[in-house]
Coordinates of C-alpha atoms and ligand atoms in Angstrom, one line a residue:
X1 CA -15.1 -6.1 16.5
X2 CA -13.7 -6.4 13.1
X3 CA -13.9 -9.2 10.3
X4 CA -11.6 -12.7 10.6
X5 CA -9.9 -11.7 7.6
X6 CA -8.1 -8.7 8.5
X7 CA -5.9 -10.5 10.9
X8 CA -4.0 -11.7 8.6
X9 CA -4.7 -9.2 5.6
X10 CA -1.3 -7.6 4.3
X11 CA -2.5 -3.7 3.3
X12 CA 0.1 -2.1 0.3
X13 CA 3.3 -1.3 2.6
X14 CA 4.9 2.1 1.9
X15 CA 8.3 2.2 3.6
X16 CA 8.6 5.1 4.9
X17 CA 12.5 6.9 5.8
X18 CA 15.3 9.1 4.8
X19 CA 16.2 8.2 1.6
X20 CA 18.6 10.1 -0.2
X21 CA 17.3 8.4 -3.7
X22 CA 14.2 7.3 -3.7
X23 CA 13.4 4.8 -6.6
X24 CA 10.9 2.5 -5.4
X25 CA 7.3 4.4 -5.8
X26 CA 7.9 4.8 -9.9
X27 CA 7.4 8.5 -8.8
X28 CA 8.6 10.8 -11.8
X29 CA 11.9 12.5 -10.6
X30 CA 12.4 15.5 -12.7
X31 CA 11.4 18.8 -11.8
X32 CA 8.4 19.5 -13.2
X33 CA 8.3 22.8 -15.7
X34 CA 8.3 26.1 -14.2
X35 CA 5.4 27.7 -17.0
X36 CA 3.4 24.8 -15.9
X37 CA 3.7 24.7 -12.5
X38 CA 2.8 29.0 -12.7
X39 CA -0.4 27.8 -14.8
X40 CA -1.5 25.3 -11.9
X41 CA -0.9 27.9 -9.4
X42 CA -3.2 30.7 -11.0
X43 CA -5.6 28.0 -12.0
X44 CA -5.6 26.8 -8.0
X45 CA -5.4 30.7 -6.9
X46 CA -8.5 32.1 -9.5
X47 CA -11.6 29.9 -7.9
X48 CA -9.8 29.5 -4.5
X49 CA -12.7 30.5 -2.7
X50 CA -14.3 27.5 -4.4
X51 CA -12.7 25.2 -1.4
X52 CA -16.1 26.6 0.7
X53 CA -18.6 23.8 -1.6
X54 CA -17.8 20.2 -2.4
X55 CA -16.4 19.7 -5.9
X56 CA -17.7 18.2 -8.7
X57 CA -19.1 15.0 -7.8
X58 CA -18.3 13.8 -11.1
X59 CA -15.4 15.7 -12.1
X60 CA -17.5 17.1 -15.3
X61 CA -15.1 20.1 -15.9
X62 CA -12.2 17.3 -16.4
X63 CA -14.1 14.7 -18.0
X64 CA -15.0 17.3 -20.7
X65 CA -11.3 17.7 -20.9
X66 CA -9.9 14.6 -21.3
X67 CA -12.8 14.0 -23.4
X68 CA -11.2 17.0 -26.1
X69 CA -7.3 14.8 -25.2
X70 CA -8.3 11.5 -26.7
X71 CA -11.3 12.7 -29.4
X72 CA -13.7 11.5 -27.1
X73 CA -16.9 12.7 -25.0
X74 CA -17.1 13.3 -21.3
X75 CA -19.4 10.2 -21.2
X76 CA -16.1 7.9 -22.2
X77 CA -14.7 8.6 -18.8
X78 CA -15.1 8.4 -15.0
X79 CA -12.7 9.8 -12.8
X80 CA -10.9 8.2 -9.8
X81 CA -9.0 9.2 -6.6
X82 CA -6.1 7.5 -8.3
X83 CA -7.0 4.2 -10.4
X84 CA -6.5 2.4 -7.3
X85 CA -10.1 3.4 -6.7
X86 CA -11.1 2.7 -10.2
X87 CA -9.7 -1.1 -9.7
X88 CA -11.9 -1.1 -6.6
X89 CA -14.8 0.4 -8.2
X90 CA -14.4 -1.7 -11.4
X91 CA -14.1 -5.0 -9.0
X92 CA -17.4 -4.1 -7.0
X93 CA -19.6 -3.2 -9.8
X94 CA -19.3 -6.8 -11.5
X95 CA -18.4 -9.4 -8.9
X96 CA -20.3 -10.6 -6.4
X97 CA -18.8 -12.8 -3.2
X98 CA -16.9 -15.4 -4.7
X99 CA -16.4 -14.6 -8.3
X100 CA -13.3 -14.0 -9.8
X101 CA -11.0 -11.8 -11.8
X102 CA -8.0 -13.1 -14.0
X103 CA -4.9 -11.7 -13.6
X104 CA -1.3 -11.6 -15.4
X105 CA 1.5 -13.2 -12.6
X106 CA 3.7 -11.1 -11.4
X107 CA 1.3 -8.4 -11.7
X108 CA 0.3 -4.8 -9.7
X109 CA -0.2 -6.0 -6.4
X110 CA -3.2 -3.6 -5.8
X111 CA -5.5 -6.2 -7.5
X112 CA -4.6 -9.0 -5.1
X113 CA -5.1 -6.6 -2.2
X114 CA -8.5 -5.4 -3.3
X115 CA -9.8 -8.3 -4.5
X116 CA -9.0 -9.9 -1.0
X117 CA -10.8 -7.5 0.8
X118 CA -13.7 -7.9 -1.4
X119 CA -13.7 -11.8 -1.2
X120 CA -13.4 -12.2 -4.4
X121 CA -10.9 -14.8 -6.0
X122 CA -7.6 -14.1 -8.4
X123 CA -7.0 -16.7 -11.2
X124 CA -3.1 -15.8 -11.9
X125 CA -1.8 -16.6 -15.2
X126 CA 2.0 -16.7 -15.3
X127 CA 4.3 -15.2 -17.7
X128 CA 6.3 -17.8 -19.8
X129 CA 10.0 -18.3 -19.8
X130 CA 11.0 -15.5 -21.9
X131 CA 8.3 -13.0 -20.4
X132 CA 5.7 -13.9 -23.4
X133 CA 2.2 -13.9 -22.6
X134 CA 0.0 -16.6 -23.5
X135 CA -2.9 -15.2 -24.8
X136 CA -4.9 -18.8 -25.6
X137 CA -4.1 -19.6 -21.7
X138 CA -5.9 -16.1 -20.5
X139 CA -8.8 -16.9 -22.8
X140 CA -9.4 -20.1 -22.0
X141 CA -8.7 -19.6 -18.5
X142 CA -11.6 -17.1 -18.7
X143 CA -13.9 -19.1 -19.7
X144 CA -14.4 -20.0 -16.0
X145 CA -17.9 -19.3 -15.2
X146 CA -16.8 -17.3 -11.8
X147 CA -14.3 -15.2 -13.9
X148 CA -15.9 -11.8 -14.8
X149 CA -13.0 -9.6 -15.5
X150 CA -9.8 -9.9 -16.3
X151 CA -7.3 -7.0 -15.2
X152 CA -3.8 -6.8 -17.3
X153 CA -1.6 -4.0 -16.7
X154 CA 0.7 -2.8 -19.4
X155 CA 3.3 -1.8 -19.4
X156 CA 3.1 -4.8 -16.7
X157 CA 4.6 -3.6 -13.3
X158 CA 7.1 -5.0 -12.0
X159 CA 8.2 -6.5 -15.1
X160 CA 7.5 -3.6 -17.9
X161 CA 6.8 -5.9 -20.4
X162 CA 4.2 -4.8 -23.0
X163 CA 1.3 -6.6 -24.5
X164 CA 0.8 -5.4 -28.4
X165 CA -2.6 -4.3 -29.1
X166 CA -3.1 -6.9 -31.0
X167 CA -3.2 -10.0 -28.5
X168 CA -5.2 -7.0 -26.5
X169 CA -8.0 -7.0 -29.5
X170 CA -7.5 -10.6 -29.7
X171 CA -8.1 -11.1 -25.9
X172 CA -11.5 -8.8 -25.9
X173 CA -12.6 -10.6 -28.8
X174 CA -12.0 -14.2 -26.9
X175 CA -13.8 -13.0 -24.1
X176 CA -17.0 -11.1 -25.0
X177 CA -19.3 -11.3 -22.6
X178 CA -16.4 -10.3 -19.5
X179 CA -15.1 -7.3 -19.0
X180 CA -11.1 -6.8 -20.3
X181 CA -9.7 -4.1 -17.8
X182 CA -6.1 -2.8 -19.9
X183 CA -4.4 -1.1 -16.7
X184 CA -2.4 1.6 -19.2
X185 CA -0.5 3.2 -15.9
X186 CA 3.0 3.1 -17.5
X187 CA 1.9 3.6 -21.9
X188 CA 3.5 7.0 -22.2
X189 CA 7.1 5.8 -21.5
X190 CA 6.0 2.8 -24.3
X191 CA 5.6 3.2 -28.1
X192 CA 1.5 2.9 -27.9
X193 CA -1.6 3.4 -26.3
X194 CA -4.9 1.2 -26.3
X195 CA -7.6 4.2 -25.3
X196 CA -8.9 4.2 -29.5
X197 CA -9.8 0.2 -28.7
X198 CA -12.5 1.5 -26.3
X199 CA -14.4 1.9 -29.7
X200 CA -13.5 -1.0 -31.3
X201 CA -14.4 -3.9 -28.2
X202 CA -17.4 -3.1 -25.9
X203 CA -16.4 -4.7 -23.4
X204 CA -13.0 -3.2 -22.6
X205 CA -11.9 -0.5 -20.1
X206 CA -8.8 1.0 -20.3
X207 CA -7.1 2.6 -17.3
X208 CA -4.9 5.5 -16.8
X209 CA -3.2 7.6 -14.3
X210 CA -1.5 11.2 -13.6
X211 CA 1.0 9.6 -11.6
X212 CA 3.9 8.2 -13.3
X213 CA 4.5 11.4 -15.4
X214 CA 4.6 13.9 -12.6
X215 CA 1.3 14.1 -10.4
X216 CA 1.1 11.4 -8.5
X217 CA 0.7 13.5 -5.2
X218 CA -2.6 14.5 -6.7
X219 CA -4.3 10.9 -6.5
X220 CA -5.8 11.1 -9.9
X221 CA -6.7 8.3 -12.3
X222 CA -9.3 7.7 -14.8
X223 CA -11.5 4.7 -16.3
X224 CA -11.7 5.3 -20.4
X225 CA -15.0 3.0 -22.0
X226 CA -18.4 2.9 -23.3
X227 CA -20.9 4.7 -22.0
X228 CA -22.9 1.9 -20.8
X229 CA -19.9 0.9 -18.8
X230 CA -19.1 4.3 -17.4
X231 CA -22.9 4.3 -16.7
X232 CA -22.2 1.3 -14.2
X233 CA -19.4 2.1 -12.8
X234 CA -21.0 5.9 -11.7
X235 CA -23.2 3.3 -10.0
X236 CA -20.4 2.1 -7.3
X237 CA -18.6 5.4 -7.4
X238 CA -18.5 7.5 -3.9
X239 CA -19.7 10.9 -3.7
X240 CA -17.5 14.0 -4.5
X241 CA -14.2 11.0 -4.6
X242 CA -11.6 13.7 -6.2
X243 CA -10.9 16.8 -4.6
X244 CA -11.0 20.4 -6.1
X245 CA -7.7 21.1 -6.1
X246 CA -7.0 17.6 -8.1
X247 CA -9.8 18.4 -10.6
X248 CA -8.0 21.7 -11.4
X249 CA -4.8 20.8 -11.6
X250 CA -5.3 17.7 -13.8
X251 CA -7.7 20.0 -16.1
X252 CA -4.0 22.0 -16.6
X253 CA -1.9 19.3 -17.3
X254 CA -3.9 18.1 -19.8
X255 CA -4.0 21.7 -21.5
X256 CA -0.1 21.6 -20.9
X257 CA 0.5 18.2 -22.2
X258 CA 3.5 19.5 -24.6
X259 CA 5.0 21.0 -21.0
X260 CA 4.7 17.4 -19.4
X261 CA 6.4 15.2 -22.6
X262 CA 9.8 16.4 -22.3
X263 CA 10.2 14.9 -18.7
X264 CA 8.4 11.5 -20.4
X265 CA 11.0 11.3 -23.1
X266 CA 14.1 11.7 -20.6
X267 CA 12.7 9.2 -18.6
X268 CA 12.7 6.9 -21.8
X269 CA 16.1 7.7 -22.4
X270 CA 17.3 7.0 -19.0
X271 CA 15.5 4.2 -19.0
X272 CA 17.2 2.8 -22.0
X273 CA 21.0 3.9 -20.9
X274 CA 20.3 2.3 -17.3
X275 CA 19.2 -0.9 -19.1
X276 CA 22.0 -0.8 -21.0
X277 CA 24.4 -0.2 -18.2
X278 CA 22.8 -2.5 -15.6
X279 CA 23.1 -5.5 -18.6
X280 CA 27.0 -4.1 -19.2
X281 CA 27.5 -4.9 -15.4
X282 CA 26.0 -8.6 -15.8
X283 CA 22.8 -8.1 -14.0
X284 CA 19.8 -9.6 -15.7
X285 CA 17.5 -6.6 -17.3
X286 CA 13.9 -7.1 -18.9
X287 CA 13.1 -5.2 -21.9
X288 CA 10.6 -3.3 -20.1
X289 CA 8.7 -0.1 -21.0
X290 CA 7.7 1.8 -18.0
X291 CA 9.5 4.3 -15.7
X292 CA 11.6 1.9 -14.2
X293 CA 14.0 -1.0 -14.9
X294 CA 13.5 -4.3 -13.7
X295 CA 16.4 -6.7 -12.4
X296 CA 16.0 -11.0 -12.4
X297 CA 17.6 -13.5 -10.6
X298 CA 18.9 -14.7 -7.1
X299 CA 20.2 -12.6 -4.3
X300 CA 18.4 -9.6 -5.3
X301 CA 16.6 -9.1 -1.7
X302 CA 20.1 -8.9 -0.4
X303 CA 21.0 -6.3 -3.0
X304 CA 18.1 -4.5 -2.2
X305 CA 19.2 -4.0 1.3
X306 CA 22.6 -3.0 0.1
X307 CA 21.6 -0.6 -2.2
X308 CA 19.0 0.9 0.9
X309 CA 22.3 1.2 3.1
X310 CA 23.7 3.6 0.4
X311 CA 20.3 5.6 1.1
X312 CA 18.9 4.1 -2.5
X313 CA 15.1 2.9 -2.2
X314 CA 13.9 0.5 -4.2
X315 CA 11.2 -2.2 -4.5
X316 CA 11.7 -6.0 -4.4
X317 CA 9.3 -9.0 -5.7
X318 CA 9.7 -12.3 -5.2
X319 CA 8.2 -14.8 -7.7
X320 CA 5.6 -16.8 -6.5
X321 CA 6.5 -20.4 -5.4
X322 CA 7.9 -22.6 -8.6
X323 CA 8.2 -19.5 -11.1
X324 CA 12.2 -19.1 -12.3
X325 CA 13.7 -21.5 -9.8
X326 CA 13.2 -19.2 -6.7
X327 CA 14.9 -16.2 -8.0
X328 CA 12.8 -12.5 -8.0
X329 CA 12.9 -9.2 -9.4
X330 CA 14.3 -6.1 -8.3
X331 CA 12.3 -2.8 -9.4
X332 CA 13.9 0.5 -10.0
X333 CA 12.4 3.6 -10.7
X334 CA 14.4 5.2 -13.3
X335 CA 16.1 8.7 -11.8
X336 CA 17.6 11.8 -13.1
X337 CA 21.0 11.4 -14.5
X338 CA 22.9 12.0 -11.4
X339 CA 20.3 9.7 -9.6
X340 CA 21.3 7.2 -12.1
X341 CA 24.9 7.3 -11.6
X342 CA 25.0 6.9 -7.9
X343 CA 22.4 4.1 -8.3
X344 CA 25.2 2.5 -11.3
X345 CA 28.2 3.1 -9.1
X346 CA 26.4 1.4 -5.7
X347 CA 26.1 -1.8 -8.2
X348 CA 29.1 -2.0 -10.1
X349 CA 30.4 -2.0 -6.2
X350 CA 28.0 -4.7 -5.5
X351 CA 28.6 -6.6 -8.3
X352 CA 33.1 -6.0 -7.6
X353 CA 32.0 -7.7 -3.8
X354 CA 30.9 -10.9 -5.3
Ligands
PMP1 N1 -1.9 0.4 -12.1 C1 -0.6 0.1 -12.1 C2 -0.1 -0.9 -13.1 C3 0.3 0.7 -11.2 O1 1.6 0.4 -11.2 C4 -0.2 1.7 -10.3 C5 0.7 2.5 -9.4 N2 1.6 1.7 -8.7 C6 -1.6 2.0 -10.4 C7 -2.4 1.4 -11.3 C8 -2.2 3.0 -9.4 O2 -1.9 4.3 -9.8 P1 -2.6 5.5 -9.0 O3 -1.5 6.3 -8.4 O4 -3.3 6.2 -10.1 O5 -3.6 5.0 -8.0

């Protein structure tokens, strides 16, 4: 009844169980403000009885907003049921069967996943040594007649590390004629953004997301490019894909922005005193700049399990085959402070077992 390849397809696992700490989702885990939260509600409450019709089909009211955030127009944006759907909807409206996107190794797993389902083919380019990007090796790599986009998150997840807008401009430029998808999940916890290239490179989309500052329970992400991109990728979208309650509440946020930055910037300073700390305890840390912190070497699926039997979630990668000697990286959401310090004293106990 259903198609050969799900038999073997691996769906994105979500673990779910009692954890007391939960830093494996790079969920934001401070309280979110009280003036905002009151906004949302009376925002939610005013049009309640708007639940009775569909909602926007394409999120107009919100588009216009985030056009007025970033000094753009509505027509700059499409809106997504999270950017997962985005990266599906980007991936459907320019390959066909067969053709292939170019992506960053390790990267977010999502593209693998919907790319597979899609039958279309992922050309991985690894990270050097040192985490450095090659930017020649993408480019040329793309010159591949199947390739038609190529999808680089940054902040990369799981590592963190950051591509400078410069190799991104350089990248775009090296590959006119393809599509350069900037997945720009994580850039608020990292010293830039890339929207403003939108008007720079036509052929670049950059991608964002409510989620990692505070909203991820309302699925919302959104597609920034041309309008003759945007135009396209309306094309693939489904009808009425984000719900009236996530159109409202993301209109607020983005009205509230100053109430949403002082939970971004303690995430970036507990993200740089874990780093710190993890390094002081002789664990391997990248200089990463999203919401999390991201641990290299060997044995780190064991610490992973150790760290889930003190009720601590978090998420484990292993390289792919051949990349650092077998070794792989352990993700961990960054946490409040007292988050933080159980998480520190579960592996400084670790680390006094060895
Ligand atoms: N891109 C990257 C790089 C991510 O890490 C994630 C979330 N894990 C997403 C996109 C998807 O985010 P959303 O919740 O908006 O679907």
């Amino acid at each position: 009844m259903f198609r050969n390849k799900l038999e073997s397809y691996k769906n994105y696992e979500v673990k779910e169980d009692n954890w007391s700490i939960k830093l494996d989702a790079n969920e934001n885990q401070f309280p979110l403000d009280e003036k905002l939260k009151e906004q949302i509600r009376k925002a939610l409450m005013e049009n309640m009885d708007n639940i009775r019709f569909y909602p926007e089909n394409n999120s107009d009211a919100l588009r216009e907003e985030l056009g007025k955030f970033y000094g753009l127009q509505k027509k700059n944006f499409i809106v997504g049921n999270g950017s997962d759907q985005l990266i599906q909807i980007i991936m459907q409206a320019v390959c066909e069967k067969g053709e292939a996107i170019l992506i960053l190794s390790p990267s977010f797993v999502m593209y693998r996943i919907t790319a597979g389902l899609l039958d279309i083919e992922v050309l991985p380019v690894p990270f050097g040594a040192n985490w450095q990007i090659d930017t020649d090796e993408i480019i040329n790599k793309a010159r591949d007649s199947r390739v038609k986009a190529v999808f680089l998150d940054t902040p990369n997840n799981p590592t963190g590390i950051l591509i400078n807008r410069k190799d991104i401009s350089r990248i775009a430029e090296g590959i006119k004629g393809k599509l350069l998808v900037v997945d720009a999940a994580y850039s608020e916890f990292s010293p830039w953004d890339y929207v403003d290239l939108v008007e720079k490179h036509e052929n670049l989309i950059v991608l964002k997301t409510f989620s990692k500052m505070g909203f991820a329970g309302i699925r919302c992400g959104y597609a920034v490019s041309s309008e003759n991109i945007i135009d396209y990728l309306h094309r693939v979208k489904p009808p009425y894909n984000v719900s009236y309650f996530t159109q409202v509440t993301a209109i607020e946020v983005l009205r509230n922005f100053d109430r949403v930055k002082q939970n971004i910037q303690k995430t970036i300073e507990e993200r740089e005193k874990l780093k710190r700390k993890i390094r002081d305890l002789k664990f391997e840390v990248i200089d990463g700049y999203g919401n999390f912190v991201s641990l290299v070497g060997k044995g780190l699926e064991d610490l992973q399990k150790f760290l889930g039997s003190k009720g601590i979630a978090v998420r484990y990668f292993p390289f792919e085959s051949g990349f650092k000697d077998g070794s792989g990286l352990l993700r961990i959401t960054v946490g409040t402070e007292g988050q933080n310090k159980e998480l520190l004293k579960a592996l400084e106990e670790w680390r006094d077992r060895k």
